mmCIF file of C-alpha atoms in Angstrom:
data_model
loop_
_atom_site.group_PDB
_atom_site.id
_atom_site.type_symbol
_atom_site.label_atom_id
_atom_site.label_comp_id
_atom_site.label_asym_id
_atom_site.label_seq_id
_atom_site.Cartn_x
_atom_site.Cartn_y
_atom_site.Cartn_z
ATOM 1 C CA MET A 464 0.000 0.000 0.000
ATOM 2 C CA ALA A 465 1.626 3.220 -1.192
ATOM 3 C CA LEU A 466 0.368 6.589 0.007
ATOM 4 C CA SER A 467 1.200 9.835 -1.747
ATOM 5 C CA GLU A 468 0.196 13.442 -1.291
ATOM 6 C CA VAL A 469 -0.155 16.218 -3.860
ATOM 7 C CA THR A 470 -0.752 19.886 -3.078
ATOM 8 C CA LYS A 471 -1.774 22.200 -5.893
ATOM 9 C CA ASN A 472 -3.616 25.422 -6.609
ATOM 10 C CA ASP A 473 -6.837 24.137 -8.088
ATOM 11 C CA LYS A 474 -8.725 27.421 -8.334
ATOM 12 C CA ILE A 475 -7.511 30.999 -8.746
ATOM 13 C CA GLU A 476 -10.170 33.687 -8.984
ATOM 14 C CA VAL A 477 -9.960 37.423 -9.593
ATOM 15 C CA VAL A 478 -12.701 39.210 -7.679
ATOM 16 C CA ALA A 479 -13.490 42.760 -8.756
ATOM 17 C CA ILE A 480 -14.525 45.018 -5.892
ATOM 18 C CA SER A 481 -15.481 48.478 -7.076
ATOM 19 C CA ASP A 482 -12.296 50.033 -8.552
ATOM 20 C CA TRP A 483 -9.886 47.384 -7.256
ATOM 21 C CA SER A 484 -9.567 43.613 -7.298
ATOM 22 C CA SER A 485 -8.324 40.814 -5.089
ATOM 23 C CA VAL A 486 -7.069 37.353 -6.027
ATOM 24 C CA GLN A 487 -8.529 34.323 -4.232
ATOM 25 C CA VAL A 488 -6.509 31.103 -4.220
ATOM 26 C CA ARG A 489 -7.892 27.672 -3.346
ATOM 27 C CA THR A 490 -5.269 25.014 -2.663
ATOM 28 C CA ALA A 491 -6.175 21.326 -2.687
ATOM 29 C CA THR A 492 -4.248 18.712 -0.756
ATOM 30 C CA ILE A 493 -5.018 15.300 -2.243
ATOM 31 C CA ILE A 494 -4.085 11.966 -0.678
ATOM 32 C CA PHE A 495 -3.746 8.915 -2.926
ATOM 33 C CA ARG A 496 -3.538 5.234 -1.990
ATOM 34 C CA ASP A 497 -2.085 3.124 -4.788
ATOM 35 C CA GLY A 498 -2.943 5.880 -7.291
ATOM 36 C CA VAL A 499 -6.587 6.208 -6.155
ATOM 37 C CA GLU A 500 -7.728 9.441 -4.508
ATOM 38 C CA ILE A 501 -8.895 8.738 -0.966
ATOM 39 C CA SER A 502 -8.993 12.229 0.527
ATOM 40 C CA LYS A 503 -9.077 15.871 -0.524
ATOM 41 C CA ALA A 504 -8.898 18.954 1.680
ATOM 42 C CA TYR A 505 -9.045 22.618 0.700
ATOM 43 C CA HIS A 506 -7.412 25.759 2.010
ATOM 44 C CA ARG A 507 -8.286 29.232 0.766
ATOM 45 C CA HIS A 508 -6.472 32.522 1.049
ATOM 46 C CA VAL A 509 -6.857 35.967 -0.469
ATOM 47 C CA VAL A 510 -4.098 38.125 -1.931
ATOM 48 C CA MET A 511 -4.784 41.845 -1.690
ATOM 49 C CA PRO A 512 -3.323 44.555 -3.972
ATOM 50 C CA ASP A 513 -0.913 45.712 -1.254
ATOM 51 C CA GLY A 514 0.182 42.168 -0.382
ATOM 52 C CA ASP A 515 3.598 40.616 -0.844
ATOM 53 C CA VAL A 516 3.257 38.016 -3.622
ATOM 54 C CA SER A 517 6.874 36.807 -3.481
ATOM 55 C CA ALA A 518 5.911 33.718 -1.448
ATOM 56 C CA GLU A 519 3.086 32.754 -3.822
ATOM 57 C CA ASP A 520 3.411 30.054 -6.494
ATOM 58 C CA ALA A 521 4.478 31.251 -9.942
ATOM 59 C CA ASP A 522 0.950 30.948 -11.376
ATOM 60 C CA VAL A 523 -0.496 33.146 -8.629
ATOM 61 C CA GLN A 524 2.339 35.665 -8.995
ATOM 62 C CA ALA A 525 1.720 35.915 -12.740
ATOM 63 C CA ILE A 526 -1.976 36.631 -12.239
ATOM 64 C CA CYS A 527 -1.300 39.155 -9.470
ATOM 65 C CA ASN A 528 1.244 40.956 -11.639
ATOM 66 C CA VAL A 529 -1.415 41.429 -14.321
ATOM 67 C CA VAL A 530 -4.322 42.289 -12.008
ATOM 68 C CA PHE A 531 -2.556 44.536 -9.509
ATOM 69 C CA THR A 532 -1.871 47.501 -11.757
ATOM 70 C CA GLN A 533 -0.846 50.813 -10.221
ATOM 71 C CA ASP A 534 -4.433 52.045 -10.692
ATOM 72 C CA CYS A 535 -5.706 49.000 -8.790
ATOM 73 C CA LYS A 536 -3.197 49.536 -5.973
ATOM 74 C CA ASP A 537 -4.052 53.242 -5.751
ATOM 75 C CA ALA A 538 -7.809 52.550 -5.672
ATOM 76 C CA TYR A 539 -7.295 49.958 -2.922
ATOM 77 C CA ALA A 540 -5.147 52.360 -0.874
ATOM 78 C CA THR A 541 -7.876 54.997 -1.191
ATOM 79 C CA TRP A 542 -10.538 52.504 -0.129
ATOM 80 C CA VAL A 543 -8.479 51.422 2.908
ATOM 81 C CA ALA A 544 -7.946 55.052 3.921
ATOM 82 C CA GLU A 545 -11.704 55.720 3.693
ATOM 83 C CA HIS A 546 -12.651 52.567 5.668
ATOM 84 C CA PRO A 547 -10.569 52.515 8.858
#
């Protein structure tokens, strides 16, 4: 009986909120026994326009680099300042 585990980003969503956007990442951890999936668990986190994306996987970084334009970052900073 061989067990193996795979962790991967299985869903990456861009959520538009007014004039700025966030990126939601769902990571699946899948357990296999002899090549057959026996368990799957999910973890979700959100990347905001002012967040540090250097620790994210390359696919998430690429999406964030496209979505988080300077206009997006500025709009988010304005929103944060107006909503203490």
